[in-house]
Short mmCIF file of C-alpha atoms and ligand atoms in Angstrom, two decimals:
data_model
loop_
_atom_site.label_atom_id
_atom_site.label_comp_id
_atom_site.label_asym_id
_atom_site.label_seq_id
_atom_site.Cartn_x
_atom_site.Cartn_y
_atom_site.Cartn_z
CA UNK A 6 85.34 100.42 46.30
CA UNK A 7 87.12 100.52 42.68
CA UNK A 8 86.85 97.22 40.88
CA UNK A 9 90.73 96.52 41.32
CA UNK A 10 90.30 97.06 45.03
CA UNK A 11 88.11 93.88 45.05
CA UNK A 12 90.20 91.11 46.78
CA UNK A 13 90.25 87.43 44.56
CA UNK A 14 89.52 84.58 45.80
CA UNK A 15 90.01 80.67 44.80
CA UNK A 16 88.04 78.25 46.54
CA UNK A 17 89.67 74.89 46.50
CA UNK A 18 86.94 72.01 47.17
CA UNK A 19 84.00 74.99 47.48
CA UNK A 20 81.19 72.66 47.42
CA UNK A 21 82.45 71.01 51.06
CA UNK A 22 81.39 72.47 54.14
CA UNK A 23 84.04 74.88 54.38
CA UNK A 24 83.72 76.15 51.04
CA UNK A 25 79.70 76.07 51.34
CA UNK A 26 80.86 78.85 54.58
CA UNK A 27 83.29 81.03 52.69
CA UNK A 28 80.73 81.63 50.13
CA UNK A 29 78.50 82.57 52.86
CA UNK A 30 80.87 84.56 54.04
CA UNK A 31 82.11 86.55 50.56
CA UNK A 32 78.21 86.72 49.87
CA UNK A 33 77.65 88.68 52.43
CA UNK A 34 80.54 91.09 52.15
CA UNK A 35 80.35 90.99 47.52
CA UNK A 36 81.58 94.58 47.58
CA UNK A 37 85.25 93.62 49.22
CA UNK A 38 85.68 89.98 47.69
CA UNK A 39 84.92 88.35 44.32
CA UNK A 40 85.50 84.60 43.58
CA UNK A 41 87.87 84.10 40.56
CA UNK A 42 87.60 80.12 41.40
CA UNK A 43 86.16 77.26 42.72
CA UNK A 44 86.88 73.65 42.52
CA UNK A 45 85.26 70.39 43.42
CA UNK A 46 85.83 66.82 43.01
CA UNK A 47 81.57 65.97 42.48
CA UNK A 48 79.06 67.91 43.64
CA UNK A 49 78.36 69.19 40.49
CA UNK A 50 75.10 70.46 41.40
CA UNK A 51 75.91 72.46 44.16
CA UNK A 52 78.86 73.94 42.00
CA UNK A 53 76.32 74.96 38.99
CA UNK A 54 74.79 77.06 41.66
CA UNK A 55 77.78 78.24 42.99
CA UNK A 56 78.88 79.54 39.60
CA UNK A 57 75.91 80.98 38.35
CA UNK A 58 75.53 82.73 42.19
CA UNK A 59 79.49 83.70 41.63
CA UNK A 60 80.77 83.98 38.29
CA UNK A 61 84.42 82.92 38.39
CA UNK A 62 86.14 82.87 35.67
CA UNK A 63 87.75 79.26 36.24
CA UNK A 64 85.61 76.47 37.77
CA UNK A 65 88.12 72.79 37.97
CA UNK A 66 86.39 69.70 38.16
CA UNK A 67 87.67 65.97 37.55
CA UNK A 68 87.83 64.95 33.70
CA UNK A 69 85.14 62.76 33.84
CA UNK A 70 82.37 65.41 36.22
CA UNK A 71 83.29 68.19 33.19
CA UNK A 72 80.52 67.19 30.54
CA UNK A 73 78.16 67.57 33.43
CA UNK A 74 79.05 70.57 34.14
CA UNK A 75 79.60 71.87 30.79
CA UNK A 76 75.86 70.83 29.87
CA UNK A 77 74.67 72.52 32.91
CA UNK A 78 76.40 75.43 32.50
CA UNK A 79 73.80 76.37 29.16
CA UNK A 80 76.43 78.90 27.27
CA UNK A 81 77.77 80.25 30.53
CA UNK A 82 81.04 81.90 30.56
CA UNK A 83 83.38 79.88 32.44
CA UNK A 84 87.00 78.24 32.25
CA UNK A 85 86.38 74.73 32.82
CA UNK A 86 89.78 72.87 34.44
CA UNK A 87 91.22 69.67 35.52
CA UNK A 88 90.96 69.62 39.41
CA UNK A 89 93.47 66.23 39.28
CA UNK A 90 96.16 68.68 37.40
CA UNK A 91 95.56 72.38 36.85
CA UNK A 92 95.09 73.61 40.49
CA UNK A 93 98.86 74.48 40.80
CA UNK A 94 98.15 77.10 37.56
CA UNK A 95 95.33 78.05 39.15
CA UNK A 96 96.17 79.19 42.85
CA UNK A 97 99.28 80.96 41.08
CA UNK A 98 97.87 83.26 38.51
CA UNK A 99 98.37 87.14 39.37
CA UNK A 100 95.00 87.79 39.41
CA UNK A 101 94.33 86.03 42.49
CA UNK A 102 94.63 87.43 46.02
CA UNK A 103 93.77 84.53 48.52
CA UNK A 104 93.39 80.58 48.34
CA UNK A 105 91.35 79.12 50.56
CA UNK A 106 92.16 75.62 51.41
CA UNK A 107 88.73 73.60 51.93
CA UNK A 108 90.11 70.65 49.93
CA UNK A 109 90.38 67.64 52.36
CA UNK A 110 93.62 65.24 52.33
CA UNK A 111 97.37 65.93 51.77
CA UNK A 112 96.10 66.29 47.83
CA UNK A 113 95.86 69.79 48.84
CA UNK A 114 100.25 69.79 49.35
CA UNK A 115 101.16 70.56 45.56
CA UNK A 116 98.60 73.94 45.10
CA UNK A 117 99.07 74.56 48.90
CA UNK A 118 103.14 74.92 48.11
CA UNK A 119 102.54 76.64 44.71
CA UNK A 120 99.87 79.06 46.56
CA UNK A 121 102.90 80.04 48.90
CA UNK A 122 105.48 80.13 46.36
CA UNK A 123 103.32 82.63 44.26
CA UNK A 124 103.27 84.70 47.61
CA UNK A 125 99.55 84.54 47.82
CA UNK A 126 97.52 84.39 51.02
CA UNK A 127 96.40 81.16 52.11
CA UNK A 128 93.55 80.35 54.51
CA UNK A 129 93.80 76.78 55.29
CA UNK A 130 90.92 74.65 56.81
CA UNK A 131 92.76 71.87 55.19
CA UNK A 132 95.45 70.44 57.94
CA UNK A 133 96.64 67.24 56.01
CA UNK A 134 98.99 69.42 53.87
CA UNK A 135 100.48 71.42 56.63
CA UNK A 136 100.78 67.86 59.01
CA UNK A 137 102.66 66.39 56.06
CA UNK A 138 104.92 69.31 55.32
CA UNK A 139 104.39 71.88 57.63
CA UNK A 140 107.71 72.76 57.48
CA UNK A 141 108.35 72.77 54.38
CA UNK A 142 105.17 75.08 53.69
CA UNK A 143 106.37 77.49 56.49
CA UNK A 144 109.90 78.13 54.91
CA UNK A 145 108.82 78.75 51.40
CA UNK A 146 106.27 81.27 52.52
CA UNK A 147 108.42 82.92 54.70
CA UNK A 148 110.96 82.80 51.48
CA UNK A 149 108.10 84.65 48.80
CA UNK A 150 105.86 86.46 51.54
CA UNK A 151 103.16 84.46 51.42
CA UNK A 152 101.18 84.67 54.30
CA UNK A 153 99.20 81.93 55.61
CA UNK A 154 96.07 82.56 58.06
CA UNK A 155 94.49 79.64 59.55
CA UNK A 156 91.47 79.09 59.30
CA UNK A 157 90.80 75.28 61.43
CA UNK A 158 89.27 77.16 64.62
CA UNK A 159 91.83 76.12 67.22
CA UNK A 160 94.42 77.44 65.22
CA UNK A 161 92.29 80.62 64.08
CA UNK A 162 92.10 81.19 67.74
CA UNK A 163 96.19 80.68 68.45
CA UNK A 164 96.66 83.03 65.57
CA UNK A 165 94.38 85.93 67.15
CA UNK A 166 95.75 85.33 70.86
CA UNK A 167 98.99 85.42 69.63
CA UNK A 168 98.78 88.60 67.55
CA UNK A 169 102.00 91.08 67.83
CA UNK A 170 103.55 88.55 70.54
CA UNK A 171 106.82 87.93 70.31
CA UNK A 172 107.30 83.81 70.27
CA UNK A 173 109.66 84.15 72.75
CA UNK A 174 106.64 85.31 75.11
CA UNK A 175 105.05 81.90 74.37
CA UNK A 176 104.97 79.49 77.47
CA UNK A 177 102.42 76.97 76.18
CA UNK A 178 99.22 76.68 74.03
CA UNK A 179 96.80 74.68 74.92
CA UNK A 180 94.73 73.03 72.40
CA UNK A 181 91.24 72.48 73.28
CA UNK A 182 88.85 69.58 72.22
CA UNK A 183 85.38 69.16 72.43
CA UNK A 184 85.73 65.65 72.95
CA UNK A 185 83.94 64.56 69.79
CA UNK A 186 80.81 62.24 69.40
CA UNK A 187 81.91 59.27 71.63
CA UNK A 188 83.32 61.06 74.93
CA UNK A 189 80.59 59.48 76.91
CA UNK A 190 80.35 56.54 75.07
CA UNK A 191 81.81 53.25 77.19
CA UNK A 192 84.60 52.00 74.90
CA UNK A 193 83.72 48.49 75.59
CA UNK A 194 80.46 49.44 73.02
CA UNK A 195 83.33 50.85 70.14
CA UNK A 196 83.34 47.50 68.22
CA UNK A 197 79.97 47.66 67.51
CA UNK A 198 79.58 51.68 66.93
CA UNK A 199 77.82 52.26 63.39
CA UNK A 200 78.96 55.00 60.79
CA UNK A 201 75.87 57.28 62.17
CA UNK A 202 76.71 56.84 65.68
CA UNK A 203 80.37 57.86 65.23
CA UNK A 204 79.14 61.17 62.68
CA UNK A 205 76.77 62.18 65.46
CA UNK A 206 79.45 64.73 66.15
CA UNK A 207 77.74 67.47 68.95
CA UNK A 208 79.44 70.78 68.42
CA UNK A 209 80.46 70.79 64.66
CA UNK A 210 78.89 70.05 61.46
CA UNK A 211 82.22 68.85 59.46
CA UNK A 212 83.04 66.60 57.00
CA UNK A 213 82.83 62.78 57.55
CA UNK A 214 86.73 61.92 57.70
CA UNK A 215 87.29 65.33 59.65
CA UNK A 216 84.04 63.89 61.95
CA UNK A 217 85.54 60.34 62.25
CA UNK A 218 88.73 61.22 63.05
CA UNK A 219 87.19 63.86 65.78
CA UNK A 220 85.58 60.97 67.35
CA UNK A 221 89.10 58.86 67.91
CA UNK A 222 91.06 62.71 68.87
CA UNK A 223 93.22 61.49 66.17
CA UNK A 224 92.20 64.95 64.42
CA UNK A 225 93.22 66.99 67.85
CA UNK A 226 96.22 64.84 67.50
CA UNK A 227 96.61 66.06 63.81
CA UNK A 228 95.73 69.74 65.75
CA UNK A 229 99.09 69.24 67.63
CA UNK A 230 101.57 68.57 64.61
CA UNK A 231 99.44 71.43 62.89
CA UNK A 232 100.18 73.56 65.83
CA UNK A 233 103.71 72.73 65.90
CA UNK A 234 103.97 74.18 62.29
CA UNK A 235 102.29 76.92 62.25
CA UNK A 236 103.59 78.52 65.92
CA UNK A 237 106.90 76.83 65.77
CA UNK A 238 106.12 75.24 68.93
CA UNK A 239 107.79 72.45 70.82
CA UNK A 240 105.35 69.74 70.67
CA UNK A 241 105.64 69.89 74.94
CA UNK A 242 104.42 73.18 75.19
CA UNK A 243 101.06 71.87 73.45
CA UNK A 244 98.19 70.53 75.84
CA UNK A 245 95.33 69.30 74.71
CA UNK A 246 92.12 70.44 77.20
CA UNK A 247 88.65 68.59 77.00
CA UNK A 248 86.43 71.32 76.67
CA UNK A 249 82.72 69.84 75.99
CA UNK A 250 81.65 73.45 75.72
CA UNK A 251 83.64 74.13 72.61
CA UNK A 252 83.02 77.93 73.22
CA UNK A 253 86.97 78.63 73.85
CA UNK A 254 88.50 77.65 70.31
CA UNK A 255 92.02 77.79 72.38
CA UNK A 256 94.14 80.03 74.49
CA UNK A 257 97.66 80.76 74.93
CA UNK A 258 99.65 81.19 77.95
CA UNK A 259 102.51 83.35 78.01
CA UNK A 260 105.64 83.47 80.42
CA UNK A 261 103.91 86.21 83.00
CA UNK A 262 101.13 83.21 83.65
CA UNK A 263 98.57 85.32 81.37
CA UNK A 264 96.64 83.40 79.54
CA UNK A 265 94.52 84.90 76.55
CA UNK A 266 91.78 83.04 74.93
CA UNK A 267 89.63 83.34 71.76
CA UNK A 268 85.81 82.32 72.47
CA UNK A 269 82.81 82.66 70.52
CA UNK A 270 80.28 80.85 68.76
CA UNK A 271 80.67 77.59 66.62
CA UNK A 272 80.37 78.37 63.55
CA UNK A 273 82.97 78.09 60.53
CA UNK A 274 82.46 81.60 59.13
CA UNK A 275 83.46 83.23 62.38
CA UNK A 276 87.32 81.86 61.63
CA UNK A 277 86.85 81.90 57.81
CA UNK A 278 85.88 85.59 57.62
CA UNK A 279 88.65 86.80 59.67
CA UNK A 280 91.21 84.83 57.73
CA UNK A 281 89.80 86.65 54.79
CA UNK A 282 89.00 90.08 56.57
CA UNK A 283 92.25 89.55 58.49
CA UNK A 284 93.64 91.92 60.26
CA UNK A 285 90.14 93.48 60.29
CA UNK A 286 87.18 92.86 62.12
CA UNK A 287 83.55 93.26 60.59
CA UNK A 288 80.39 91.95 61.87
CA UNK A 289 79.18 88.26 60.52
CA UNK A 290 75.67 88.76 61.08
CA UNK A 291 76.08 85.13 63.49
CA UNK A 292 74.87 85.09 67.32
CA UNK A 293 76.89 86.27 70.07
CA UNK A 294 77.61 84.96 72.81
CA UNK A 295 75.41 84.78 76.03
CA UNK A 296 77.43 84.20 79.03
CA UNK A 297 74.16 84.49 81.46
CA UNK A 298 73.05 81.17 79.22
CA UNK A 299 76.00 79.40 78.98
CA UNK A 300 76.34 79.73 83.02
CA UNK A 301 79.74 77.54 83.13
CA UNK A 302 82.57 76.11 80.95
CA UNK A 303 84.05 73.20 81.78
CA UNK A 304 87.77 71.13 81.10
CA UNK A 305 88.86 67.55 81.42
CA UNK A 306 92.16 65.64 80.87
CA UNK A 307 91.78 63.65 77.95
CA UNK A 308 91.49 59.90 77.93
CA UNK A 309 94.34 58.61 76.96
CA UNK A 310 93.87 55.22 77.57
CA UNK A 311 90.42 54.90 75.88
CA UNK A 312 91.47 57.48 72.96
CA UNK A 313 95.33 56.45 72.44
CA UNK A 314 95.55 57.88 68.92
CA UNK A 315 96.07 61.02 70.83
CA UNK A 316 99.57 59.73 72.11
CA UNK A 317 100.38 58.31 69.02
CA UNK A 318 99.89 61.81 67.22
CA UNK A 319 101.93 63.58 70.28
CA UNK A 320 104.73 60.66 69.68
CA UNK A 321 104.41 60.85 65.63
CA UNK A 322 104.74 64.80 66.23
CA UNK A 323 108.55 64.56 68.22
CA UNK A 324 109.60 62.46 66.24
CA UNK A 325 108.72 64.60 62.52
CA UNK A 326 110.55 63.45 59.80
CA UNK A 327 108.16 61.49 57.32
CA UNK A 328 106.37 59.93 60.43
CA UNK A 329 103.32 62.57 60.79
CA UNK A 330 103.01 61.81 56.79
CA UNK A 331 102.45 57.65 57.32
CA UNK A 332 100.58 58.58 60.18
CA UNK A 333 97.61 60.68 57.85
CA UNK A 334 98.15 58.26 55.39
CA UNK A 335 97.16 55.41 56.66
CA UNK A 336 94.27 57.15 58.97
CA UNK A 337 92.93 58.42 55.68
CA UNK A 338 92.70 54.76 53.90
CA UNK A 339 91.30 53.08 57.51
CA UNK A 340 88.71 56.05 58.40
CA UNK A 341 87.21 55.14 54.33
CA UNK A 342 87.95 51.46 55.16
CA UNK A 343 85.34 52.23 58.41
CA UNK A 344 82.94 54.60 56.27
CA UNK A 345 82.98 51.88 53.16
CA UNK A 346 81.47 49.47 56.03
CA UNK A 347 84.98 47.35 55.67
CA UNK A 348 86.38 47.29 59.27
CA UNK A 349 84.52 48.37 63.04
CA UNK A 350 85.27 51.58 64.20
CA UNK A 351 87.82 49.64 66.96
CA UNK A 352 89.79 48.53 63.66
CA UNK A 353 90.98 51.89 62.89
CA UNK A 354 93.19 52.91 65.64
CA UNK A 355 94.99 50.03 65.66
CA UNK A 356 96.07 49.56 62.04
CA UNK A 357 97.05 53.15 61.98
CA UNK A 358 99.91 52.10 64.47
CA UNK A 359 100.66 48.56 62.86
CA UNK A 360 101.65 51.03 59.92
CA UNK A 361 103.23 54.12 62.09
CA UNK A 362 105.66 51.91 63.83
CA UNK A 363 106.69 49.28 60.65
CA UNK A 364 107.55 53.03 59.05
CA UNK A 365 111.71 53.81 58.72
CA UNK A 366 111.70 57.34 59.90
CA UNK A 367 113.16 59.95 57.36
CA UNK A 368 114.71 62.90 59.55
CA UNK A 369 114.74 65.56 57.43
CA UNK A 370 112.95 64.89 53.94
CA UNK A 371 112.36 66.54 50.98
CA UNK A 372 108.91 66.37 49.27
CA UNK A 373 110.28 63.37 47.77
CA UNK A 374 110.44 61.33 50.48
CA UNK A 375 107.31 63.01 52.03
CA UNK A 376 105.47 61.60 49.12
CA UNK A 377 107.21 58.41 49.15
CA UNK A 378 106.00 57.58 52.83
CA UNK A 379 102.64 58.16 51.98
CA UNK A 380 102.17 55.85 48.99
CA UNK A 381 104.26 53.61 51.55
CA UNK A 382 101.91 53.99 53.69
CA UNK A 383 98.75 53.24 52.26
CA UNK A 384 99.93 50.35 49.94
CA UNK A 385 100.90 49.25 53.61
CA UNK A 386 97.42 49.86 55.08
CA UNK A 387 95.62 48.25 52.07
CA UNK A 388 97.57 45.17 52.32
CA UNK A 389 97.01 44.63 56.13
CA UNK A 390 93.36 45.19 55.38
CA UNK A 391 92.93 42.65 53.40
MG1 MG J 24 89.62 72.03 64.44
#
């Protein structure tokens, strides 16, 4: 392959787990793919290896992490950036081919909308930005071309079973959950659940908010208005299926009664490759699956009564407006409230909704207002904490 046929990719928040996979991933396949970025908020360890491994030519870190890094660096070539400001610049500069989104929290909005508007391809494991202003993201990349491959696995999986459908085909998706770390776990005992118990997620290895907020379904909630988005659903033909196995990432039923679903292992670089390999197919080198082991998959109703962030999320998701953007707002400040050792595990549901329904639903916002709720929203969810 001819240097200019190498695809370039930006990694924003590459020292995370998802960005720890794509470079797994792009390491693996260095003739196709070569890294023109990478960002990280600390981690600056990690990211010295991930440069000197890489070689972008632009490597964003806070202000204060970039003497670090500079020191480290010992005369290496590099462009050293301000993550807090510069990764709009960044994601848009013609030499780059496709962002991928590894950045947690709706920070990622502003270089997830300039990423589209530049008409780049996104791959976003990031699902704050698109639950805050999915639709927003949606129109503009539909307006420049931007195409925008998810790479969160139930979505992943939507995207593959729904390849060359017409929507119109579409009956229902349905969403399914592993159940996260407490599905057998009485919730008389959630009061007293430490920050170790509620991480002990048994299917994924994520990040801590993702893993918290996998534990109360509030991220399968998040899944839904995510969903919605990205598939232009109606938020009732979403169900979310309990599926302990976590081997089917989703499946979508279409009008005939067919349903198609995506299965294979878990593992991140499984969805993360084919976002970047997308539409191709090319081996990743992980396990495949053994049916004669697995012997049976299983589903379950959720619980709504013991997990009712879930309903919240499916009520926050009909109504829209800047409701879904209160709702991650405030989960964000109360799941670091819980993993600063501030409030019990049983706090955080609940003062989620205190803040959800004291919000005036905006209809139809602009960014404005989408930005507006959320400030809203966590001065609100500070206040009540104290
Ligand atoms: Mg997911």
């Amino acid at each position: 392959m001819k240097q200019k046929d190498f695809k370039k990719v930006v990694i924003l928040g590459s020292t995370g787990s998802i960005g720890i996979s794509t470079l797994k991933v792009i390491a693996r396949y260095s003739e196709q793919f070569k890294i023109v970025g990478l960002t990280a908020y600390n981690n600056i360890d990690i990211l010295l290896r991930q440069v000197k491994n890489f070689q972008p030519r632009y490597v964003a870190v806070p202000r204060a992490g970039q003497a670090k890094l500079k020191a480290g660096l010992n005369g290496f070539l590099v462009k050293i950036l301000d993550v807090n400001c510069d990764l709009p610049e960044l994601v848009s500069r013609r030499e780059v081919d496709i962002v991928v989104i590894g950045m947690r929290g709706s920070e990622a909005l502003i270089p997830f909308l300039s990423a589209v508007r530049a008409g780049k391809t996104v791959a976003p494991a990031n699902k704050e930005a698109l639950v805050v202003a999915g639709d927003l993201l949606m129109k503009e990349a539909q307006k420049h071309g931007a195409k925008i491959i998810p790479v969160d696995s139930e979505q992943s999986a939507i995207f593959q079973c729904l390849e060359g459908r017409p929507h119109k085909e579409i009956k229902r998706v349905y969403l399914t959950a592993s159940g996260g770390a407490l599905r057998k776990v009485p919730q008389r005992k959630f009061a007293e659940l430490t920050v170790k118990e509620v991480l002990n997620h048994p299917r994924w290895r994520m990040g801590k908010k993702i893993t918290v907020d996998s534990a109360l379904l509030m991220n399968k909630g998040f899944e839904v208005i995510e969903a919605k988005r990205l598939f232009q659903l109606d938020v009732n033909q979403i169900e979310v299926v309990l599926h302990p196995e976590a081997i089917i990432h989703s499946m979508v039923g279409f009008k005939d009664g067919s349903v198609l679903a995506q299965l294979g292992v878990t593992d991140m670089r499984l969805p993360i490759q084919y976002a970047l390999t997308y539409p191709r197919r090319l081996p990743t080198g992980l396990k495949d699956l053994n049916f004669f082991e697995l012997k049976s998959l299983t589903f379950e109703r959720p619980d709504i009564k013991k997990f009712p962030a879930l309903s919240l999320c499916l009520e926050v998701a009909k109504a829209d407006g800047t409701l879904p953007s209160v709702l991650n707002a405030a989960d964000e400040v109360a799941v670091e409230a819980f993993l600063d050792l501030q409030i019990s595990f049983s706090r955080i549901y609940p003062l989620v909704e205190k803040v959800v329904r004291r919000h005036k639903n905006c209809r139809h916002p602009q960014l404005n207002d989408i930005r507006n709720a959320d400030l809203w929203a966590r001065e609100e969810t500070k206040r009540l904490l104290n």
